[in-house]
mmCIF file of C-alpha atoms in Angstrom:
data_model
loop_
_atom_site.group_PDB
_atom_site.id
_atom_site.type_symbol
_atom_site.label_atom_id
_atom_site.label_comp_id
_atom_site.label_asym_id
_atom_site.label_seq_id
_atom_site.Cartn_x
_atom_site.Cartn_y
_atom_site.Cartn_z
ATOM 1 C CA ILE A 27 -38.588 -44.355 51.707
ATOM 2 C CA ILE A 28 -41.513 -46.486 49.857
ATOM 3 C CA ARG A 29 -43.392 -42.793 49.034
ATOM 4 C CA SER A 30 -40.629 -40.952 47.855
ATOM 5 C CA ILE A 31 -40.034 -43.831 44.966
ATOM 6 C CA ASN A 32 -43.159 -43.156 44.245
ATOM 7 C CA ILE A 33 -43.394 -39.437 43.463
ATOM 8 C CA SER A 34 -39.921 -39.823 41.866
ATOM 9 C CA ASN A 35 -40.787 -42.835 39.524
ATOM 10 C CA THR A 36 -44.745 -41.075 38.844
ATOM 11 C CA ASN A 37 -42.095 -38.136 37.377
ATOM 12 C CA ASN A 38 -40.568 -40.191 35.894
ATOM 13 C CA ASN A 39 -43.028 -40.808 33.707
ATOM 14 C CA LYS A 40 -45.237 -36.859 33.408
ATOM 15 C CA MET A 41 -40.790 -36.271 32.480
ATOM 16 C CA LYS A 42 -40.997 -39.759 29.252
ATOM 17 C CA LEU A 43 -44.171 -38.593 28.797
ATOM 18 C CA ALA A 44 -43.712 -35.029 27.885
ATOM 19 C CA ILE A 45 -40.372 -35.328 26.092
ATOM 20 C CA LEU A 46 -42.546 -38.159 24.282
ATOM 21 C CA SER A 47 -45.316 -35.102 22.611
ATOM 22 C CA LEU A 48 -42.142 -32.787 22.764
ATOM 23 C CA ILE A 49 -40.803 -35.088 19.255
ATOM 24 C CA ILE A 50 -44.245 -35.763 17.727
ATOM 25 C CA ALA A 51 -44.372 -31.718 17.988
ATOM 26 C CA SER A 52 -41.404 -31.389 16.584
ATOM 27 C CA ALA A 53 -41.613 -34.694 13.935
ATOM 28 C CA SER A 54 -45.038 -33.404 12.637
ATOM 29 C CA ALA A 55 -43.459 -29.446 12.112
ATOM 30 C CA PHE A 56 -41.535 -30.807 8.949
ATOM 31 C CA ALA A 57 -44.412 -33.804 8.111
ATOM 32 C CA PRO A 58 -44.845 -32.425 4.587
ATOM 33 C CA LEU A 59 -48.851 -31.214 3.898
ATOM 34 C CA SER A 60 -50.960 -32.072 2.175
ATOM 35 C CA SER A 61 -52.929 -29.806 0.392
ATOM 36 C CA PRO A 62 -54.895 -30.783 -2.998
ATOM 37 C CA ARG A 63 -53.337 -30.152 -6.628
ATOM 38 C CA VAL A 64 -53.402 -27.330 -8.366
ATOM 39 C CA SER A 65 -54.085 -27.156 -12.129
ATOM 40 C CA THR A 66 -51.015 -25.193 -13.221
ATOM 41 C CA SER A 67 -51.658 -24.958 -17.181
ATOM 42 C CA LEU A 68 -52.770 -22.115 -18.729
ATOM 43 C CA ASN A 69 -55.934 -22.288 -21.259
ATOM 44 C CA LEU A 70 -53.999 -19.901 -23.979
ATOM 45 C CA SER A 71 -56.076 -19.256 -27.167
ATOM 46 C CA TYR A 72 -53.833 -16.583 -29.780
ATOM 47 C CA GLY A 73 -54.867 -14.206 -32.209
ATOM 48 C CA GLU A 74 -55.400 -15.338 -36.136
ATOM 49 C CA PHE A 75 -51.180 -13.517 -37.256
ATOM 50 C CA ASP A 76 -49.417 -14.905 -34.442
ATOM 51 C CA GLY A 77 -45.906 -16.229 -35.531
ATOM 52 C CA LYS A 78 -47.339 -15.063 -38.398
ATOM 53 C CA MET A 79 -45.164 -10.806 -39.740
ATOM 54 C CA TRP A 80 -47.642 -8.319 -38.731
ATOM 55 C CA ASP A 81 -47.568 -6.237 -41.113
ATOM 56 C CA ASN A 82 -50.178 -2.664 -42.561
ATOM 57 C CA GLU A 83 -51.412 -5.935 -43.926
ATOM 58 C CA ALA A 84 -52.868 -8.282 -41.651
ATOM 59 C CA LYS A 85 -53.736 -5.274 -39.416
ATOM 60 C CA LYS A 86 -56.034 -4.882 -42.271
ATOM 61 C CA ILE A 87 -57.499 -7.984 -42.242
ATOM 62 C CA ILE A 88 -58.112 -7.864 -37.879
ATOM 63 C CA TYR A 89 -59.086 -4.804 -38.684
ATOM 64 C CA ALA A 90 -61.891 -5.706 -41.722
ATOM 65 C CA LYS A 91 -63.527 -8.563 -38.929
ATOM 66 C CA PHE A 92 -63.161 -6.051 -36.148
ATOM 67 C CA ASP A 93 -67.151 -5.895 -34.176
ATOM 68 C CA ALA A 94 -66.719 -2.579 -32.122
ATOM 69 C CA GLY A 95 -70.578 -2.885 -30.835
ATOM 70 C CA THR A 96 -68.740 -6.491 -29.137
ATOM 71 C CA ALA A 97 -66.209 -7.703 -26.077
ATOM 72 C CA ARG A 98 -62.568 -6.839 -27.605
ATOM 73 C CA SER A 99 -60.733 -10.440 -27.745
ATOM 74 C CA VAL A 100 -57.980 -12.295 -28.936
ATOM 75 C CA LEU A 101 -59.688 -12.025 -31.972
ATOM 76 C CA ASN A 102 -61.911 -9.216 -32.292
ATOM 77 C CA PHE A 103 -60.394 -6.004 -31.192
ATOM 78 C CA ASN A 104 -59.043 -2.964 -33.240
ATOM 79 C CA PRO A 105 -55.422 -3.204 -34.618
ATOM 80 C CA PHE A 106 -55.229 0.640 -34.830
ATOM 81 C CA GLU A 107 -56.402 1.614 -32.377
ATOM 82 C CA THR A 108 -53.779 3.172 -29.401
ATOM 83 C CA PHE A 109 -53.548 3.978 -25.886
ATOM 84 C CA GLU A 110 -52.298 7.585 -25.183
ATOM 85 C CA GLY A 111 -49.813 7.180 -27.792
ATOM 86 C CA ASN A 112 -48.754 3.310 -27.142
ATOM 87 C CA SER A 113 -50.154 0.450 -29.036
#
């Protein structure tokens, strides 16, 4: 009889340990992840005529500054250049 009580007590401790470990594991599933924050700021550069009238005179001024030998950018582009009829 004493031996069956010890086995029962050992099984009871194992069950308590199993339940405790399941509770801890499930609680960590809802914990927030600690990850480094990523910057959400954008470094946008705007052209010379941003917020102004983009008419033919403005396009002529940009075209006069255009340098075809350097890479295209916000400030260096051909305003009269089209892509299959779309500009």
